[in-house]
CSV table of C-alpha atoms and ligand atoms in Angstrom, one decimal:
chain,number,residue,atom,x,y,z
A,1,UNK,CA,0.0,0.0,0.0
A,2,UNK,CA,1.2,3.5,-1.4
A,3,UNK,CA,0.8,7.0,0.4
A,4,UNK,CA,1.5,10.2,-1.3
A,5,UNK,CA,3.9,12.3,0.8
A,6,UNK,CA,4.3,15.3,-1.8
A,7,UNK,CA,2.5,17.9,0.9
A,8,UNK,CA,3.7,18.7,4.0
A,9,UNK,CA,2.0,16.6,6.4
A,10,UNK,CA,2.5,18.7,9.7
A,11,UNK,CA,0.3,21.2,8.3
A,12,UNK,CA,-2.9,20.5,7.2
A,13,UNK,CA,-3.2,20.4,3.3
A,14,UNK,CA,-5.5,23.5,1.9
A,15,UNK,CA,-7.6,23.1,-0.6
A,16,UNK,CA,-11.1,23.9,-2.7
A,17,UNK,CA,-13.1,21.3,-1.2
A,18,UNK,CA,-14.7,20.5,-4.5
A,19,UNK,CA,-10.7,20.0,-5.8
A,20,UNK,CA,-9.4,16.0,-5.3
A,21,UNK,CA,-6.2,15.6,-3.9
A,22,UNK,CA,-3.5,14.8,-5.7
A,23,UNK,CA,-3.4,11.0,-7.1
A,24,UNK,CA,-1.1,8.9,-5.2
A,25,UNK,CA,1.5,6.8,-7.0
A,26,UNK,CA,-0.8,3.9,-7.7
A,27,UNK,CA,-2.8,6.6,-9.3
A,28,UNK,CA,-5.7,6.2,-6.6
A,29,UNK,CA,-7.8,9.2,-5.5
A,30,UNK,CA,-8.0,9.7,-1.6
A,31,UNK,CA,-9.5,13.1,-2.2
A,32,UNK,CA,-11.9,11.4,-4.5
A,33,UNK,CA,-14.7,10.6,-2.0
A,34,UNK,CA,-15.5,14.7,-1.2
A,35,UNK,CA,-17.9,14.4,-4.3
A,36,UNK,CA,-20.3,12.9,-2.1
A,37,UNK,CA,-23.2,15.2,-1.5
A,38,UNK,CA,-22.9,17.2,1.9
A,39,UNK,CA,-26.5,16.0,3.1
A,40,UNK,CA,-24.8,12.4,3.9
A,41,UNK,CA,-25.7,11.7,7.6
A,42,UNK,CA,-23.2,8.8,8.7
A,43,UNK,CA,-21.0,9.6,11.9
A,44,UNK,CA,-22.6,9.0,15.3
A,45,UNK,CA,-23.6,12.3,17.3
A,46,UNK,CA,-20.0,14.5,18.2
A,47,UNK,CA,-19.1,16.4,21.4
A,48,UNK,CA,-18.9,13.2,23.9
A,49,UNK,CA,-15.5,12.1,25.3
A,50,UNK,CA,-13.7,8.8,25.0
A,51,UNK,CA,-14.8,6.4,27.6
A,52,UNK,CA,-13.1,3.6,28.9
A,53,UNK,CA,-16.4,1.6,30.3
A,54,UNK,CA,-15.9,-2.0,29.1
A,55,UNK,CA,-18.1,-1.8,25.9
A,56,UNK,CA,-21.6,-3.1,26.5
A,57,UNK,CA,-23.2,-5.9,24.3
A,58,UNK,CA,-25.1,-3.7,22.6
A,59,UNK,CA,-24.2,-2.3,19.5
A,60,UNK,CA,-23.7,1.4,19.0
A,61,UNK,CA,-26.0,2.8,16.3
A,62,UNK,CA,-25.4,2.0,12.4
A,63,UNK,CA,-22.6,3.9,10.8
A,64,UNK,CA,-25.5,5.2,8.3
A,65,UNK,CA,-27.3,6.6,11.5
A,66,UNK,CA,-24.2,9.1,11.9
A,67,UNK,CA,-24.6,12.4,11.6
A,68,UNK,CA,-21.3,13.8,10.5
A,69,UNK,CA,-22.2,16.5,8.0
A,70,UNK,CA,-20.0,17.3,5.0
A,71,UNK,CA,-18.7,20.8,4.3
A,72,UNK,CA,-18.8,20.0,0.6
A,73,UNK,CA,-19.7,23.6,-0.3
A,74,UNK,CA,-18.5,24.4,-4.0
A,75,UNK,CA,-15.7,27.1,-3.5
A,76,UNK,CA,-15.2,26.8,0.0
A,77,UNK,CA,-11.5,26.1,1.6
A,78,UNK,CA,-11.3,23.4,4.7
A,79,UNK,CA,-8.1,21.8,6.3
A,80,UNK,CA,-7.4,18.3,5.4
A,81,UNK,CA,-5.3,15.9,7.6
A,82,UNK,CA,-4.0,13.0,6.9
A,83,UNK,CA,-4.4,10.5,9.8
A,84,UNK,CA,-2.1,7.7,9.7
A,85,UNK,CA,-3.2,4.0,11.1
A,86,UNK,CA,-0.6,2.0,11.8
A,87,UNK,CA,-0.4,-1.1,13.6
A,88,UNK,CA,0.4,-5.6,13.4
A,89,UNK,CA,-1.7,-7.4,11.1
A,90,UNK,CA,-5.0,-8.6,12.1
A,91,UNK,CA,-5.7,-5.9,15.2
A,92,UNK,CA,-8.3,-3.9,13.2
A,93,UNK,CA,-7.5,-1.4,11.4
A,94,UNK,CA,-9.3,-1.6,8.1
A,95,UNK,CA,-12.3,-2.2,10.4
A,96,UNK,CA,-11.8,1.1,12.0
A,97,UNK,CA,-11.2,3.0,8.8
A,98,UNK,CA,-14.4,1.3,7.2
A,99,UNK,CA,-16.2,2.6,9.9
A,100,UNK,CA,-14.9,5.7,10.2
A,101,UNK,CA,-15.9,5.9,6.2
A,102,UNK,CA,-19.6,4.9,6.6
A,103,UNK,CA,-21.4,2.1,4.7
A,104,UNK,CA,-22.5,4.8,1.9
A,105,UNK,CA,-18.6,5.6,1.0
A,106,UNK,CA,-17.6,1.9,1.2
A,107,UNK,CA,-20.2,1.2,-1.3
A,108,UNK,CA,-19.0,4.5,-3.3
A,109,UNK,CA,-15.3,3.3,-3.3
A,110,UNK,CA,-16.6,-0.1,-4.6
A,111,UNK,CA,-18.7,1.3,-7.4
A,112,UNK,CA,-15.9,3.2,-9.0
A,113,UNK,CA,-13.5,0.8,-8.1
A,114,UNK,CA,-11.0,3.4,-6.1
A,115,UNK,CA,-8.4,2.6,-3.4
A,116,UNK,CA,-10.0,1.0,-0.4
A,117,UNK,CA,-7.5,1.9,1.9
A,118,UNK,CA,-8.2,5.9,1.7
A,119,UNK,CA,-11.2,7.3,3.5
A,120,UNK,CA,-11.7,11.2,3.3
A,121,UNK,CA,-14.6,12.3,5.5
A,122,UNK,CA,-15.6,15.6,7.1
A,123,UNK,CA,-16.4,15.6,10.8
A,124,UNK,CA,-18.4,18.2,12.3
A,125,UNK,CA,-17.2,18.0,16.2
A,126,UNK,CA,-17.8,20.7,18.5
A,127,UNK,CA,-19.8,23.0,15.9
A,128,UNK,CA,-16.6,22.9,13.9
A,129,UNK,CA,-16.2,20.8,10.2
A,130,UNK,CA,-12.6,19.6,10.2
A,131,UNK,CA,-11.9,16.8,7.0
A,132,UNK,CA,-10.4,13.6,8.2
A,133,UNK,CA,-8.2,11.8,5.5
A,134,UNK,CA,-7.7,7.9,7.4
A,135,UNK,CA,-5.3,6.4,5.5
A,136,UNK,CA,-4.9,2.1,6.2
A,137,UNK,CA,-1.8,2.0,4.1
A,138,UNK,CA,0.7,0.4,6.2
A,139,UNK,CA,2.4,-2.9,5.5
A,140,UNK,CA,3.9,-4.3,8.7
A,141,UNK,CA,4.7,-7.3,7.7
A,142,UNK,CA,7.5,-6.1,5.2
A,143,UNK,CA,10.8,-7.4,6.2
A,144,UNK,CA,12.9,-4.0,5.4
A,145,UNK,CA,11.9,-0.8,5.7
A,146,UNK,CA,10.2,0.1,2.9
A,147,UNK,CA,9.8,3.3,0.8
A,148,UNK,CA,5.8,3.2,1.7
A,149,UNK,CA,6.7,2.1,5.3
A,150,UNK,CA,8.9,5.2,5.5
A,151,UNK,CA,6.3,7.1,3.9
A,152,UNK,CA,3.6,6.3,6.4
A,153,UNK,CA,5.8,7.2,9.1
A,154,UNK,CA,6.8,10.7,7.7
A,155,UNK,CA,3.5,11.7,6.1
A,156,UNK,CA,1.0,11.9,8.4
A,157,UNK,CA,-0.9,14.9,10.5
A,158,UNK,CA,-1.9,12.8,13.3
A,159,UNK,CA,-1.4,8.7,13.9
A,160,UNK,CA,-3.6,5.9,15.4
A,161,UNK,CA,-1.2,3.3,16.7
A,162,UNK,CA,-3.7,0.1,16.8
A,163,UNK,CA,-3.0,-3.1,19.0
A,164,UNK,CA,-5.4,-6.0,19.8
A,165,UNK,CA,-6.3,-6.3,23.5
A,166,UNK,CA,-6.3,-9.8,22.8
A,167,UNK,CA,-2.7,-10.3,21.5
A,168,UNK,CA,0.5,-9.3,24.0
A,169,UNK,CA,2.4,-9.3,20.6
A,170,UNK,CA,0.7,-6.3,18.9
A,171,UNK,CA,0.8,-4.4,21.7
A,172,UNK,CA,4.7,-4.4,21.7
A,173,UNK,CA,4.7,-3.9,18.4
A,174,UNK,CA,2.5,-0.8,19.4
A,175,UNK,CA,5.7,0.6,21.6
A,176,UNK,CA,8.0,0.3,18.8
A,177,UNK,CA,6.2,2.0,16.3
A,178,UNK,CA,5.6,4.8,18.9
A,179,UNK,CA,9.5,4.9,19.3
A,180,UNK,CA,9.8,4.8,15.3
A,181,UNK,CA,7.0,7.9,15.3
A,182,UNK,CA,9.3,9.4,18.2
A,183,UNK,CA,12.5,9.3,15.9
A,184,UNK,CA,10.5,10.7,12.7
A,185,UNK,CA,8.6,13.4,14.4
A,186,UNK,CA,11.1,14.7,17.6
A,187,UNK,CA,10.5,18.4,16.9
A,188,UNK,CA,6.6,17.9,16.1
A,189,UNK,CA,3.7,18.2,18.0
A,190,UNK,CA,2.4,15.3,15.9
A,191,UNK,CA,-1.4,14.0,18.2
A,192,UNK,CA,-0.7,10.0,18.2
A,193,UNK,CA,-3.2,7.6,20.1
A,194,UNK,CA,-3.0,4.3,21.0
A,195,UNK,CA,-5.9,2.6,20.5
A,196,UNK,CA,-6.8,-1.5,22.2
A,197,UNK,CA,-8.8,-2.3,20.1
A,198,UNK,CA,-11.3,-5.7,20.1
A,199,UNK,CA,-12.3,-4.8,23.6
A,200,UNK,CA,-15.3,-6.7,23.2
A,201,UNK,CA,-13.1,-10.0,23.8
A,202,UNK,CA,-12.8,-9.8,27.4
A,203,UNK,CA,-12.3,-13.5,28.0
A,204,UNK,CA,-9.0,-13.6,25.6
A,205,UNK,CA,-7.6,-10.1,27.2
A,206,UNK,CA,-3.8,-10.2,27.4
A,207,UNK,CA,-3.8,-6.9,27.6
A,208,UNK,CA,-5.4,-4.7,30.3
A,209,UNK,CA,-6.6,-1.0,30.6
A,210,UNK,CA,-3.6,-0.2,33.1
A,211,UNK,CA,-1.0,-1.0,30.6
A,212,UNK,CA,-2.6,1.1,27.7
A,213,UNK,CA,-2.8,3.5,29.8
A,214,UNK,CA,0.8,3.3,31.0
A,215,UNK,CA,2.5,2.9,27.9
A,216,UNK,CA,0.5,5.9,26.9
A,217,UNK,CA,1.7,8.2,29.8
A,218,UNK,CA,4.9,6.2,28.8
A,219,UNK,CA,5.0,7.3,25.3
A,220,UNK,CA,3.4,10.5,25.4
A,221,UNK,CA,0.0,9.9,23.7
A,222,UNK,CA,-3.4,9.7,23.9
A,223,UNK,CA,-4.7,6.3,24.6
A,224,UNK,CA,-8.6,4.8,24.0
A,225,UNK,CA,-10.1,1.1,23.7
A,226,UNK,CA,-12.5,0.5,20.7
A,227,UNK,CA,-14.7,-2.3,19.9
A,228,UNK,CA,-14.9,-2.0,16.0
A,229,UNK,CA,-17.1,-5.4,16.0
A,230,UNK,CA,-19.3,-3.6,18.9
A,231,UNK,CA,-18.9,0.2,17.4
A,232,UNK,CA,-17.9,1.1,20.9
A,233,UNK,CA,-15.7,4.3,21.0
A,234,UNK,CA,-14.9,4.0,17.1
A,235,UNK,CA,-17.0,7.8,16.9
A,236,UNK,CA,-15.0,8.9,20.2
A,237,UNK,CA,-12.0,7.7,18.4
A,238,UNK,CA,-12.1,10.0,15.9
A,239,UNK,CA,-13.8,12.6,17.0
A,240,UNK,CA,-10.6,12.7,19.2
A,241,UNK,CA,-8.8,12.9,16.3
A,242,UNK,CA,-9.7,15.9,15.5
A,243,UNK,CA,-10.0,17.5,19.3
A,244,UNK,CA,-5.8,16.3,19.3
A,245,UNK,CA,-5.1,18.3,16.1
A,246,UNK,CA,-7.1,21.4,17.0
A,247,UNK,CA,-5.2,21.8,20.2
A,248,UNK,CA,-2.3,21.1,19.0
A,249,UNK,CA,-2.7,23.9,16.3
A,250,UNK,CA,-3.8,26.0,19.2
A,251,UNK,CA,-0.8,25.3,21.0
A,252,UNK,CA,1.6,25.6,17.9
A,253,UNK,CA,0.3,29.1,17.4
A,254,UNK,CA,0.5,30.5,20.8
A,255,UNK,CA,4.6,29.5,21.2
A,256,UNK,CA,6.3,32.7,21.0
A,257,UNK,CA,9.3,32.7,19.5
A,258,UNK,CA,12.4,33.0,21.7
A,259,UNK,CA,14.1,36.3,22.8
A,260,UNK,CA,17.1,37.3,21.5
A,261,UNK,CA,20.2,36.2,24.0
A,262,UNK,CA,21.4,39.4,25.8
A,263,UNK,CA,23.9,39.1,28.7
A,264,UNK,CA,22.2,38.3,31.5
A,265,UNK,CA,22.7,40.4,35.2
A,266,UNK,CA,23.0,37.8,37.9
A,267,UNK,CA,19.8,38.7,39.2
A,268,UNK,CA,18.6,37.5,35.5
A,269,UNK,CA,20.9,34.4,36.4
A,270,UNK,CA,19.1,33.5,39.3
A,271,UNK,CA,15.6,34.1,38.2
A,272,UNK,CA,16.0,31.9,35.3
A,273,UNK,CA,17.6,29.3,37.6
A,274,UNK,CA,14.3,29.4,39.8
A,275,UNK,CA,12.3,29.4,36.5
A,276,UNK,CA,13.6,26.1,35.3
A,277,UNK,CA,13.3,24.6,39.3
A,278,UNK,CA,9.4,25.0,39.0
A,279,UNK,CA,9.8,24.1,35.5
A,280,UNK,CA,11.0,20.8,36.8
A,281,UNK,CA,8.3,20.5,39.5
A,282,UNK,CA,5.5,21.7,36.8
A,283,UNK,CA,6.8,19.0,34.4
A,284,UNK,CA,6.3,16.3,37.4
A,285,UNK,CA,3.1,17.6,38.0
A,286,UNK,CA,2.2,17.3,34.4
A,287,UNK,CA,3.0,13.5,34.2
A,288,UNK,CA,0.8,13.0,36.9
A,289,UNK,CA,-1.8,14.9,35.3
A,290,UNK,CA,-1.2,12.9,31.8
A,291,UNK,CA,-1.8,9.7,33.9
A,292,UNK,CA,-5.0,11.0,34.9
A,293,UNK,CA,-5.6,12.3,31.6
A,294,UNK,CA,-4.1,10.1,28.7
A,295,UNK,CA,-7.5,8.7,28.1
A,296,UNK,CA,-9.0,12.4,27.6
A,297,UNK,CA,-8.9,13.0,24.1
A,298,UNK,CA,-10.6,16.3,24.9
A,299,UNK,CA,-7.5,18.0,26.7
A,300,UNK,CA,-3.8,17.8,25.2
B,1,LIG,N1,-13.8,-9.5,18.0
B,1,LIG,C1,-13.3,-8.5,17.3
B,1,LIG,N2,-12.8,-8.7,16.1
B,1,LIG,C2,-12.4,-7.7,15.3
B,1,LIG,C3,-12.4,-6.3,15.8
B,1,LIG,N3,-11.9,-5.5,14.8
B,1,LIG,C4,-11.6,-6.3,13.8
B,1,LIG,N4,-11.8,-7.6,14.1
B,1,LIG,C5,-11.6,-8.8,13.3
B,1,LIG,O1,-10.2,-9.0,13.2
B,1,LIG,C6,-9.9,-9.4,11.9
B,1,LIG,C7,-8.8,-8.5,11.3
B,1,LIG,O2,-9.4,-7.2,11.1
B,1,LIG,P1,-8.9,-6.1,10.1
B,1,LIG,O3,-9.7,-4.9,10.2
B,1,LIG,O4,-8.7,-6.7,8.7
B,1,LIG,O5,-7.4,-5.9,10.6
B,1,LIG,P2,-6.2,-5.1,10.0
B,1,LIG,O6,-5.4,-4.6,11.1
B,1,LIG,O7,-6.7,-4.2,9.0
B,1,LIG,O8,-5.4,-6.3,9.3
B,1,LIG,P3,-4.4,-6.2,8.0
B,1,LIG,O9,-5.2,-5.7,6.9
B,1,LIG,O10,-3.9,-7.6,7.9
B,1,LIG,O11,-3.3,-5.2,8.4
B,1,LIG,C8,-11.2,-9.5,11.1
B,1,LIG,O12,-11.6,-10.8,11.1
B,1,LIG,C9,-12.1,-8.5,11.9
B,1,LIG,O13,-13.4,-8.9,11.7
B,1,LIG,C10,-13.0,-6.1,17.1
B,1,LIG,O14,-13.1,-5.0,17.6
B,1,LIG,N5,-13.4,-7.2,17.8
């Protein structure tokens, strides 16, 4: 599987949102899918955090019962970001992404015979229409590095690092794709989220909530359990998504750039050496809050 890396990916990509992205190199059409009229109602209700209950037996509504609107307007601009799902074979992706796409897009992407593994959507969370690009392009089970590996790695706006709940192995395979992501993206303030997914299989868990949650505080990201068989937290998912890329651009925007270096008066000296003490202690106390708060995807 092939991803296009020609745009910056930190960045959202800017475009008319009745102009397709550009073709990737197997000459398929992520962008493609933003013909579909903007009265589509497919994602479930926005605005309600990720939960961590256990997911109950009963299945969230139909993906067609969503109610995601498109922002399809003819010359209107909107962000697009590329969201990246990586992840071992078998834990779920491509059910998350056809999920995330909705039952009238699948059949769309069928129809005209276009790349599977590329769902564009627009999600309207918090009174605000942000366009999700999911792309479920990686290939894990190459034995080298590939140019497409490297690609996903490099190219995305925000990453879903996907393990199965039921299988130790994925879930260390999780880790070392978050230190890959680590090496590729130091500088960035890049939202990644760990998702367990195939929560519904209780009786086979080898891997509980604490440890997502750890190796989340761990590893700096955001971590949620899904059910993509159940439809639990699939919506929440995403939805958090976006919520970790708004802040983010929030945040990114308010950093001031430095101040030019002057000599400093030992009274300077001194201030700056208390500064960076409570810096220390703040950083501490933001840990802690981040172990409290990893399964927020409301709150950076
Ligand atoms: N019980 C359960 N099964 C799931 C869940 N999500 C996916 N599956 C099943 O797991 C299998 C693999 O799912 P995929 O979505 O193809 O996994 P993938 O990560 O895309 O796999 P690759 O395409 O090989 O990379 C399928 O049989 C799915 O039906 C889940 O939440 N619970």
């Amino acid at each position: 599987m092939t991803l296009n890396t020609g745009q910056e990916a930190k960045t959202p990509l800017h475009r008319r949102a009745s102009t397709p992205l550009p073709l990737s190199p197997r000459g398929r059409q992520p962008g493609l899918l933003s013909t579909v009229p903007s009265t589509q109602s497919q994602h479930p209700r926005l605005g309600q955090s990720a939960s961590l209950n256990p997911p109950t037996q009963k299945p969230s509504p139909a993906p067609d019962d969503w109610s995601s609107e498109s922002s399809d307007s003819e010359g209107s601009w909107e962000a697009l970001y590329r969201v990246v799902l990586l992840g071992d074979p078998g834990v779920g992706k491509t059910s998350l992404a056809s999920l995330f796409a909705g039952k009238q897009e699948r059949d769309l992407h069928e129809q005209l015979g276009v790349a599977e593994d590329v769902y564009e959507r627009t999600l309207t969370v918090d009174g605000e229409d942000t366009t999700l690009v999911v792309m479920d392009t990686w290939e894990a089970e190459k034995l080298e590095k590939s140019w497409s590996q490297e690609s996903c790695l490099q190219g995305g706006s925000a990453y879903v690092i996907v393990y199965s709940i039921a299988d130790r192995g994925s879930f260390e395979s999780a880790s070392e794709l978050r230190i890959q992501l680590r090496r590729t993206h130091q500088a960035d303030h890049v939202p990644i989220i760990l998702v367990g997914n195939k929560a519904d299989l209780a009786r086979c868990r080898e891997v509980s909530v604490e440890e997502g949650r750890a190796c989340a505080v761990v590893f700096d990201c955001k971590f949620i359990e899904t059910s993509a068989t159940l439809q639990h937290n699939v919506a929440e998912l995403f939805e958090g998504v976006v919520r970790q890329l708004r802040l983010r651009r929030q945040d990114s925007a308010a950093e001031e750039p430095p101040a030019p270096r002057r000599q400093a008066s030992l009274a300077q000296r001194a201030r700056r050496f208390l500064a960076r003490l409570t810096a220390r202690s703040a950083r501490r106390r933001a840990l802690k809050a981040r172990s409290k708060s990893c399964h927020n995807l409301a709150v950076l």
